[in-house]
Every structure is written in C-alpha cells, then in structure tokens.
XYZ file of N, CA and C in Angstrom:
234
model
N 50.652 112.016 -9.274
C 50.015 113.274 -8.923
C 48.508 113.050 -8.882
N 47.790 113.703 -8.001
C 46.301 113.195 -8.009
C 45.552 113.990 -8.510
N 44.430 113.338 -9.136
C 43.834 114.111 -10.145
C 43.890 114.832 -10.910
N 45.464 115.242 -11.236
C 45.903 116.366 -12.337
C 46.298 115.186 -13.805
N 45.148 115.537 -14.818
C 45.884 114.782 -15.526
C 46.573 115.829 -16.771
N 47.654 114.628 -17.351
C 48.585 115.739 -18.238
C 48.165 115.575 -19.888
N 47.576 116.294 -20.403
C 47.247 115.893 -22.172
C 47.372 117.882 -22.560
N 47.438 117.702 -24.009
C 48.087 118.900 -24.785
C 48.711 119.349 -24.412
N 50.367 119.263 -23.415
C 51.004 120.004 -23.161
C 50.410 120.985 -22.163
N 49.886 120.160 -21.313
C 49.276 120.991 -19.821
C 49.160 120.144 -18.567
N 48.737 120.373 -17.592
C 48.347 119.663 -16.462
C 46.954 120.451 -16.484
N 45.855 119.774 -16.048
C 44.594 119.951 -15.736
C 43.565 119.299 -14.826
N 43.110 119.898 -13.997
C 42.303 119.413 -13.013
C 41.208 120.656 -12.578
N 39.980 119.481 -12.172
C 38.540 120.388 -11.894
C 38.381 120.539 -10.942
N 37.787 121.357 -9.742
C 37.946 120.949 -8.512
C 36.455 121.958 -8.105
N 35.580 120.935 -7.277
C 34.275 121.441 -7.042
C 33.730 121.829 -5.406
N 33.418 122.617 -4.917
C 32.848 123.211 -4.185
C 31.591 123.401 -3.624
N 31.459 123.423 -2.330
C 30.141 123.654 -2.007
C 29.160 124.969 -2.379
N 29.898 125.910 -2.761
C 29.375 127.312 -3.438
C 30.031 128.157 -3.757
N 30.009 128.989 -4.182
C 30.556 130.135 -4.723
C 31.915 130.613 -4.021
N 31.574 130.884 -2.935
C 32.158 131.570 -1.434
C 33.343 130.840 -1.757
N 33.216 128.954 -1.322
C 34.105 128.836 -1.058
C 34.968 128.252 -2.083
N 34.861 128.640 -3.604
C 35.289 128.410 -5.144
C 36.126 129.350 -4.996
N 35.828 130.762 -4.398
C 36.267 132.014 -4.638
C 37.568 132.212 -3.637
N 37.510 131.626 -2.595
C 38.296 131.812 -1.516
C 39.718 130.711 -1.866
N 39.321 128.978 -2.225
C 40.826 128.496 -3.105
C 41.337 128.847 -3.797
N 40.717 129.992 -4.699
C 41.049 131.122 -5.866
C 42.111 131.929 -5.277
N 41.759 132.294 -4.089
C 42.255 133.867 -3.542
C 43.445 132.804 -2.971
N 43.383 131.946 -2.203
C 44.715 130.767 -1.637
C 46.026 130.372 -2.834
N 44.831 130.136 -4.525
C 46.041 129.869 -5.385
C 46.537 130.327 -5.685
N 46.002 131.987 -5.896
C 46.397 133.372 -6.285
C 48.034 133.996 -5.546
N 47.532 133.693 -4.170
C 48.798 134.026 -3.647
C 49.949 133.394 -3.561
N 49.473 131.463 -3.766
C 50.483 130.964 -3.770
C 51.591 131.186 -4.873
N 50.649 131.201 -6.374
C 51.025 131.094 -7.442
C 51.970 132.672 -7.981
N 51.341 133.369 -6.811
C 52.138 135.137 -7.158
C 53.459 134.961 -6.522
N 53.388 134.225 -5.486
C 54.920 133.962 -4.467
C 55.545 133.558 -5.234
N 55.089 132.114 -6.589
C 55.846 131.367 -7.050
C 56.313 132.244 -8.525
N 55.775 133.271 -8.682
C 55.664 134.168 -10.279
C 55.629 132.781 -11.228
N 54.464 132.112 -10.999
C 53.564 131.306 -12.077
C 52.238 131.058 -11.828
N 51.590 131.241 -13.033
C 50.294 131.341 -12.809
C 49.522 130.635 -13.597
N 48.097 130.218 -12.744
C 47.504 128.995 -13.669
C 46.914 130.007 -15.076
N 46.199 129.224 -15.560
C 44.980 129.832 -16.408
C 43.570 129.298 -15.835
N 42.681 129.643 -15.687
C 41.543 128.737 -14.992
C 40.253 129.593 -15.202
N 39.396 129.038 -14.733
C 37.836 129.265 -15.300
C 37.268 128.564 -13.797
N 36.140 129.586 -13.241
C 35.060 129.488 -12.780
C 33.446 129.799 -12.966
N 32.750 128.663 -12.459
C 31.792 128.436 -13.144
C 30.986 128.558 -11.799
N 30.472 129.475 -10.522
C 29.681 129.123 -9.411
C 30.770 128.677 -8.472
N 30.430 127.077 -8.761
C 31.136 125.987 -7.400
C 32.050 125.217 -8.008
N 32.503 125.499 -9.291
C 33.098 124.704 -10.029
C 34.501 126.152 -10.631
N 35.691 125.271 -10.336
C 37.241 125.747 -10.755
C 37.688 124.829 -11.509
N 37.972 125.428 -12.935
C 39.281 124.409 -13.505
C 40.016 125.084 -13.686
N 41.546 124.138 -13.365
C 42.780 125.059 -13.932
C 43.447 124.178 -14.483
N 44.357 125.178 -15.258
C 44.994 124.540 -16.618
C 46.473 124.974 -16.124
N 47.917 124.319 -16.110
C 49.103 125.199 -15.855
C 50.016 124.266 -16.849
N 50.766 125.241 -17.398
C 52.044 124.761 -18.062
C 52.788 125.880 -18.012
N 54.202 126.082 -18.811
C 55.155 127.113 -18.616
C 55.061 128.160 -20.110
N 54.627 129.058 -20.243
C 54.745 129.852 -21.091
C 55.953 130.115 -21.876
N 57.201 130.543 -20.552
C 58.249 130.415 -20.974
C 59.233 129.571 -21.770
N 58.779 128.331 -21.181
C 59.487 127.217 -21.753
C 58.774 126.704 -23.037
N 58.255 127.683 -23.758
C 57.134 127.123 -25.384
C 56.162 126.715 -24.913
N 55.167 126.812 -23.554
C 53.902 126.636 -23.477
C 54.191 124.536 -23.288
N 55.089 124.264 -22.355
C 55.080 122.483 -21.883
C 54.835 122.948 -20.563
N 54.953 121.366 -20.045
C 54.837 120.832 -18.803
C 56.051 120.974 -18.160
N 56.671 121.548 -16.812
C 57.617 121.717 -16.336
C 58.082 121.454 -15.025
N 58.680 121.044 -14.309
C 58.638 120.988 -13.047
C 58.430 122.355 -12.194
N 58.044 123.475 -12.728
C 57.486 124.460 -12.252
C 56.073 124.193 -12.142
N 55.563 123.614 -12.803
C 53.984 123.095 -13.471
C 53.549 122.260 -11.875
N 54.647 121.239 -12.127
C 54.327 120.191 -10.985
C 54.324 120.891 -10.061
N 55.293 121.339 -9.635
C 55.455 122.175 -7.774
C 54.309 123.057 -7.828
N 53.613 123.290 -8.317
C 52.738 124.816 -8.248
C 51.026 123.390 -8.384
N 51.273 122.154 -8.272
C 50.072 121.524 -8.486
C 50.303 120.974 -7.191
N 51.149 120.190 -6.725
C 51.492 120.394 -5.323
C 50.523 120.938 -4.413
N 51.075 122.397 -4.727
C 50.665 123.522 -3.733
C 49.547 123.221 -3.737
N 48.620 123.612 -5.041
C 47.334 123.720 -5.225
C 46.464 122.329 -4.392
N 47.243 121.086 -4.229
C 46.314 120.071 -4.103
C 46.527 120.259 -2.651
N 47.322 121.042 -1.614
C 47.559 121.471 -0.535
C 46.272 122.796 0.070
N 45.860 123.176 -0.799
C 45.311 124.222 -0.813
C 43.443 124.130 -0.681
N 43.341 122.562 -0.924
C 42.302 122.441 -1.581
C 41.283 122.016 0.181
C-alpha cells in the first residue's frame, strides 16, 4: 500500500497540497467516498496539509480490510 503506514492499530498517511482550496476539495472527494462506504476516517487539517488516520471502530478500534479498501479509494482520490 503506498504511503499508508500501519502502527497503533491504524493506517496513517499525510497528504499535502498546494493550498487550502485544494486540501478542502480531497476532503469533500473522501467525504463522499467514505459516506458511500459508511466508514469514516478521523483526520486533521492544517491549511495545505491532511492527515488521516482509519481503522474500524467496530471491530475494537484494528486494522481491517474495510480500513484497506477505503485507503484504496483515498489514494485514487488524491
């Protein structure tokens, strides 16, 4: 998987931008993907800078192959 790496029982990856605009707009792309999929990252923006964090809540807060398919998307998205 590229650039997602997996430590504490998460997948995590940073992903940087030319500005705001367009930080805000892969937001609004993961948003919908991740609502289609009813899973959702946790993530933090900073300007031009997104990190997101995903694991399964359901499954005790691990890594899941829900985790993976939804990082997929995201690296599709980017």
């Amino acid at each position: 998987m590229s650039n997602w790496k997996e430590e504490n029982n998460a997948l995590h990856r940073s992903f940087e931008f030319k500005d705001f605009s367009e930080a805000f707009a892969f937001m609004t792309r993961v948003a919908l993907a991740a609502e289609k999929m009813d899973h959702h990252p946790e993530w933090s923006n900073v300007w031009n800078k997104v990190h997101i964090k995903l694991n399964t809540h359901s499954a005790g807060d691990i890594v899941t192959e829900k985790d993976h398919k939804l990082a997929k998307i995201i690296d599709k998205l980017v």
